XYZ file of C-alpha atoms in Angstrom:
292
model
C 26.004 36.372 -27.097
C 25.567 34.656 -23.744
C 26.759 30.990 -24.391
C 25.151 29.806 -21.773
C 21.722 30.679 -23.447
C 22.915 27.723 -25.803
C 22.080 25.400 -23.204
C 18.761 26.687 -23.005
C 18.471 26.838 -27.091
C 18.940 22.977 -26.904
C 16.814 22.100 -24.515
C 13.520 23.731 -25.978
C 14.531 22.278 -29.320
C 14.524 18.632 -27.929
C 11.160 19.324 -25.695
C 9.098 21.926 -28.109
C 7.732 22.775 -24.645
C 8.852 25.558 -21.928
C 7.461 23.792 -19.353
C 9.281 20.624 -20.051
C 12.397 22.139 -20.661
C 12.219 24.279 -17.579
C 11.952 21.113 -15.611
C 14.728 19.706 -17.065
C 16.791 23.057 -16.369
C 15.372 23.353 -13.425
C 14.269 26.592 -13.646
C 11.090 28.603 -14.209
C 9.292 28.589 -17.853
C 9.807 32.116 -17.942
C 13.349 32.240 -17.702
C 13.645 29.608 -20.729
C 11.451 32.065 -22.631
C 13.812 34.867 -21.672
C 16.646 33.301 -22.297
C 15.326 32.009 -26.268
C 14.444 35.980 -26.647
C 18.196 37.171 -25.213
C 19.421 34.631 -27.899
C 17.705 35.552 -31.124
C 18.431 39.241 -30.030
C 22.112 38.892 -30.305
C 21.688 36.306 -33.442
C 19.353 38.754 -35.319
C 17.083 35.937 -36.526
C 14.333 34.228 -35.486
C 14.912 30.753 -34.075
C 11.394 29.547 -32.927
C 7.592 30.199 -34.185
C 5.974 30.380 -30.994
C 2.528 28.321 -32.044
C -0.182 26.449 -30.068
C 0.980 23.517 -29.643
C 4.191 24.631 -28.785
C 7.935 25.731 -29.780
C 9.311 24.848 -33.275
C 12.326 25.471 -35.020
C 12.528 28.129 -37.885
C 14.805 27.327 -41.010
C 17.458 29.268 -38.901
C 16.735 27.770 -36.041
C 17.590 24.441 -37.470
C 20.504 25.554 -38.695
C 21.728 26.806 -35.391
C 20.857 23.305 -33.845
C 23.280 21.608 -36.061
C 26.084 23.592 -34.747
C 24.881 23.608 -31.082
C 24.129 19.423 -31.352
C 28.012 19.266 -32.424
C 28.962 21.960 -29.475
C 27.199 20.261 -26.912
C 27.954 16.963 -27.458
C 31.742 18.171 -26.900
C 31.035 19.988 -23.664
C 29.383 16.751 -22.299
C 32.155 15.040 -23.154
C 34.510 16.948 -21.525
C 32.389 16.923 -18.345
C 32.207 13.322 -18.361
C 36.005 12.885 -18.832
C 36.755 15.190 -16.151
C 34.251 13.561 -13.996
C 35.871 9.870 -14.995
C 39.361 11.275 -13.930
C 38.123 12.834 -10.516
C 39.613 12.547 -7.504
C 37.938 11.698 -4.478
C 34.943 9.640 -2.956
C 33.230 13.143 -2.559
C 30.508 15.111 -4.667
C 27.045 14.482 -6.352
C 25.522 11.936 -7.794
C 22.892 11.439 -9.888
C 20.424 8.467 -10.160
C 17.507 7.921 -11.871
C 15.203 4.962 -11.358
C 11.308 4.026 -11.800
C 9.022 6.368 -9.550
C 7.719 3.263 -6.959
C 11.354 1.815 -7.016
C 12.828 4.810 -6.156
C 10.668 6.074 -3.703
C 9.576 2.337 -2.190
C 12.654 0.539 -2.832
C 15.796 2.526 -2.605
C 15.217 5.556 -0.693
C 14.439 3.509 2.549
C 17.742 1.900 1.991
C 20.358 4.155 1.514
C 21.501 4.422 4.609
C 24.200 2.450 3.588
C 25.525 4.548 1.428
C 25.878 7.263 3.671
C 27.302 5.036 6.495
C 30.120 3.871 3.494
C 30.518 7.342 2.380
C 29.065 10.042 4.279
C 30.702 12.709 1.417
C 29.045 11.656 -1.701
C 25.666 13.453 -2.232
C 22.835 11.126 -3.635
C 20.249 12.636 -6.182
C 17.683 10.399 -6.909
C 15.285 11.178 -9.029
C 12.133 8.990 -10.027
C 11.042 8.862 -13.421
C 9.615 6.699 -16.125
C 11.790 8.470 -18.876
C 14.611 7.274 -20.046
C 17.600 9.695 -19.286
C 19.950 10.513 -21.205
C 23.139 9.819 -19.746
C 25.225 11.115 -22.648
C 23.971 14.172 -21.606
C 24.853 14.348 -17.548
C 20.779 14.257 -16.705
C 22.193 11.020 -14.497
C 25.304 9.581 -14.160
C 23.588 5.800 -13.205
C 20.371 4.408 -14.401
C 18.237 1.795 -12.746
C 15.806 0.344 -15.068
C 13.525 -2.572 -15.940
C 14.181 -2.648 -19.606
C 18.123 -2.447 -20.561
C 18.868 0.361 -22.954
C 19.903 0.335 -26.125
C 23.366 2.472 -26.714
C 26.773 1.744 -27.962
C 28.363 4.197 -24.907
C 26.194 2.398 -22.152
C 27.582 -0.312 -20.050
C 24.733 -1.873 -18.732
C 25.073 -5.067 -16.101
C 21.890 -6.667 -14.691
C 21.932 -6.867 -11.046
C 18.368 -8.435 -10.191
C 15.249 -9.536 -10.897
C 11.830 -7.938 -9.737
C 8.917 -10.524 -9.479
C 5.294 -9.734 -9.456
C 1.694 -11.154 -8.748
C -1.605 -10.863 -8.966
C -2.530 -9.337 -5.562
C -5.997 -7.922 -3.481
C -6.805 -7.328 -0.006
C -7.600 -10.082 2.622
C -10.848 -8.641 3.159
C -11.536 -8.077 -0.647
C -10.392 -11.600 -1.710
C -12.109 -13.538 0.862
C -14.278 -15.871 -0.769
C -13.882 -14.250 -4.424
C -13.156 -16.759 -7.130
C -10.475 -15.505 -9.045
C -12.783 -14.818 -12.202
C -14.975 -13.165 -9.898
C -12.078 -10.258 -9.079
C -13.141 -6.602 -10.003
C -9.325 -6.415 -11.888
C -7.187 -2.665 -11.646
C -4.692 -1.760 -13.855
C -2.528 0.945 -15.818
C -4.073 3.468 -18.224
C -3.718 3.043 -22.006
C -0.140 4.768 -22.447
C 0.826 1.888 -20.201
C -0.594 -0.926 -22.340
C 2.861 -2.309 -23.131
C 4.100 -2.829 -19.928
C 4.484 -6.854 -19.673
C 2.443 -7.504 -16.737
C -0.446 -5.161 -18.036
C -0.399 -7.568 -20.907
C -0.547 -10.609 -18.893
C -3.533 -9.214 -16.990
C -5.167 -8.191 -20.157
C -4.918 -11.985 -20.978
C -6.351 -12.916 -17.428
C -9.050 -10.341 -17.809
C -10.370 -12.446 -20.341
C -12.616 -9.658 -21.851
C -13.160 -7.975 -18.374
C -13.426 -4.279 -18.288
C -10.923 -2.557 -15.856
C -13.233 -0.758 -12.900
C -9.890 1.702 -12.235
C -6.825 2.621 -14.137
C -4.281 5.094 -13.242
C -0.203 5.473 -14.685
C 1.013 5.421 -10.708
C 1.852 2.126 -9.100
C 1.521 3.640 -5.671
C -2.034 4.550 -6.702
C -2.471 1.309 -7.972
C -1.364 -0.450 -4.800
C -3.778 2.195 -2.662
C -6.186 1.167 -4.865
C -5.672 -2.608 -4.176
C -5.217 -2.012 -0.538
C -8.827 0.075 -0.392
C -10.625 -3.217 -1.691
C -11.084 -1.778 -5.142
C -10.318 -4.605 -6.446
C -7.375 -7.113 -7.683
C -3.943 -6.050 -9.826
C -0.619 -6.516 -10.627
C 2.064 -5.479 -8.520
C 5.630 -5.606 -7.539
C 6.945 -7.907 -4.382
C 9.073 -5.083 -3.466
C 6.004 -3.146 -2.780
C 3.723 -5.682 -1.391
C 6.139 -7.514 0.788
C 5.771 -6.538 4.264
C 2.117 -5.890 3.554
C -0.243 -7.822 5.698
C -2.897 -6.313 4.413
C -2.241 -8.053 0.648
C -2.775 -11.680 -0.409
C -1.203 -12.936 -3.596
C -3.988 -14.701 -5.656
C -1.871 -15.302 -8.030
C 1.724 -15.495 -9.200
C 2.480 -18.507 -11.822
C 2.918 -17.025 -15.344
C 2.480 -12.995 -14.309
C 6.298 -11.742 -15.931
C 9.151 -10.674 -14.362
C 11.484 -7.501 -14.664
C 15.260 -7.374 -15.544
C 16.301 -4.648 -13.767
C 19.273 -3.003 -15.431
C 22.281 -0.826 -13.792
C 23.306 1.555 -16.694
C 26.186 3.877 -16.647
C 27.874 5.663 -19.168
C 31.476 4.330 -20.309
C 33.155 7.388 -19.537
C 31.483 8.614 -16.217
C 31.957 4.607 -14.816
C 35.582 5.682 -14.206
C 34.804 8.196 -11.671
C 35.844 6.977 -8.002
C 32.311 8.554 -6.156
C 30.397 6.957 -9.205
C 31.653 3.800 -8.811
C 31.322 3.688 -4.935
C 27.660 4.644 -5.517
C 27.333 1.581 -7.995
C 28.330 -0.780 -5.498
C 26.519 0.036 -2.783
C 23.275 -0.060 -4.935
C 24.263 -3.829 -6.233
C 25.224 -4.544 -2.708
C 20.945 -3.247 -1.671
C 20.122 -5.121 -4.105
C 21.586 -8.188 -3.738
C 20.589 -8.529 0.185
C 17.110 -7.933 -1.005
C 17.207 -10.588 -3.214
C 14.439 -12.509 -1.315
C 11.884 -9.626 -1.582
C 12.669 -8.038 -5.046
C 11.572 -11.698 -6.289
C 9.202 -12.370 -3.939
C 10.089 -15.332 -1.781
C 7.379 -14.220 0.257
C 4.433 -13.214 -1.447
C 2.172 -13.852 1.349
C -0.304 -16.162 1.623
C-alpha cells in the first residue's frame, strides 16, 4: 500500500467530489481517481460507490476513515510542530483571505513584505471557504467573520466599512428610492450588508445579482445601477459616489492562525507585516473617504 494514497482517501471522503478534491490536491481529477483505485486494490475492498451525484463511502470505507481521521490528524500535527520550531525567516507561506480582499487589497501591497523579507515565499490564495488550518491548507487566515475553534488564535486587526455606492453619471439626479439596486445572489443572502440592502430595497426587485464583488463593483461602475460595496474597493475611484453610508454594517476582519504554527519565525514575520498593511490603511479600509 502506497501511504501516500491515504492523503488522497481523505480528501475525496471530506469533498464526495474529484473535482473538488483535485483542487484541493492540486492535481488533476484523474489522478485522485487513480489513486482511490491503487488504494482499494491493495485493501481488497471497496471503499467508494461511484454514483451520480458523486463519491460515497462504503461500510468499509467508513471504517477505513476512522483510522485515517486519527492518522492524519497526527501527521498534521507533527508538521505543524516542526513548522512552529523552524528555524529561519525563510520558506512558504500560506494565506488565505476573501477573493476582492485578496486580490484588491493585499496583493497591491505586499511589497513590504518582500522589502522586510525578501526569503519568505507568499501564497495567497482567495477564497470564500473557510480553511482549515488544522489541516496546513493555510497557515494564516484573514477573514470577516472570526472562527470558531478551540486551536485558533484569532486577534482582530481592523475594520472594513461599506456604503451604498453608484456612478456619478448614474446617480445624478436619482432619488435614492429611485436607484435600480445590485446585489449578491441567493447563497449570499446572509451576508450583513446584503441584508441591510434587502431592508433599503424596501420590496424592490434586484435588476443584477452575481456571488463576485469585483463583478458587482463593474456592475456599479457600468451604470447598472446602485450596491453595496467595500471602501477598500471604491476608494480611489472617481468614478463612484457614496449615496449612502449611515446604518450599511461593517466587517471585523479577523487574523487567524493556528496555536501551533504561530510559533514559527517566517509565520510570524508574515503576521506582522500584514497588521502593519493594515493598520496604515486604516483610513481607507473604513472609509474616511468615501467620496462625495
Amino acid at each position: 500500500m502506497d501511504w501516500d494514497d491515504l492523503r488522497y482517501f481523505a480528501e475525496l471522503a471530506r469533498t464526495g467530489s474529484l473535482s473538488a478534491s483535485a483542487r484541493t490536491l492540486r492535481v488533476d481529477h484523474s489522478t485522485v481517481a487513480r489513486r482511490i483505485t491503487s488504494l482499494e486494490e491493495a485493501l481488497g475492498i471497496r471503499l467508494f460507490d461511484r454514483l451520480p451525484r458523486g463519491y460515497v463511502l462504503t461500510p468499509e470505507g467508513e471504517h477505513v476513515q476512522e483510522h485515517v481521521d486519527r492518522l492524519e490528524e497526527d501527521v498534521f500535527a507533527l508538521q505543524r510542530a516542526v513548522q512552529g520550531r523552524g528555524p529561519g525567516l525563510s520558506g512558504t507561506v500560506r494565506v488565505s483571505a476573501p477573493p476582492a480582499f485578496a486580490s484588491l487589497f493585499l496583493a497591491p501591497r505586499l511589497r513590504l513584505l518582500r522589502e522586510r523579507h525578501p526569503d519568505i515565499a507568499l501564497e495567497l490564495s482567495g477564497s470564500n471557504v473557510s480553511v482549515s488550518l488544522t489541516r496546513r491548507e493555510a497557515d494564516i487566515a484573514l477573514r470577516l467573520a472570526r472562527p470558531e475553534g478551540s486551536s485558533l488564535v484569532t486577534r482582530k486587526v481592523a475594520t472594513a466599512g461599506y456604503g451604498l455606492f453608484a456612478s456619478r453619471a448614474y446617480a445624478s439626479g436619482r432619488a435614492p428610492d429611485a436607484l435600480d439596486l445590485l446585489g449578491y445572489e441567493e447563497s449570499l443572502e446572509h451576508v450583513p450588508q446584503q441584508q441591510w440592502l434587502r431592508r433599503f430595497a424596501n420590496g424592490r426587485p434586484f435588476v443584477f445579482r452575481t456571488s463576485d464583488l469585483v463583478g458587482l463593483h463593474s456592475a456599479v461602475r457600468a451604470g447598472l445601477g446602485a450596491a453595496v460595496l467595500p471602501f477598500f474597493v471604491t476608494g480611489s475611484d472617481s468614478d463612484l459616489v457614496c449615496i449612502q453610508r449611515e446604518g450599511v454594517p461593517r466587517r471585523d476582519v479577523w487574523l487567524v492562525v493556528h496555536e501551533d504554527v504561530r510559533r514559527s519565525p517566517r509565520v510570524r514575520a508574515v503576521m506582522n507585516v500584514l497588521v502593519e498593511i493594515l493598520g496604515r490603511e486604516r483610513a481607507l479600509l473604513e472609509g474616511d473617504n468615501p467620496g462625495e
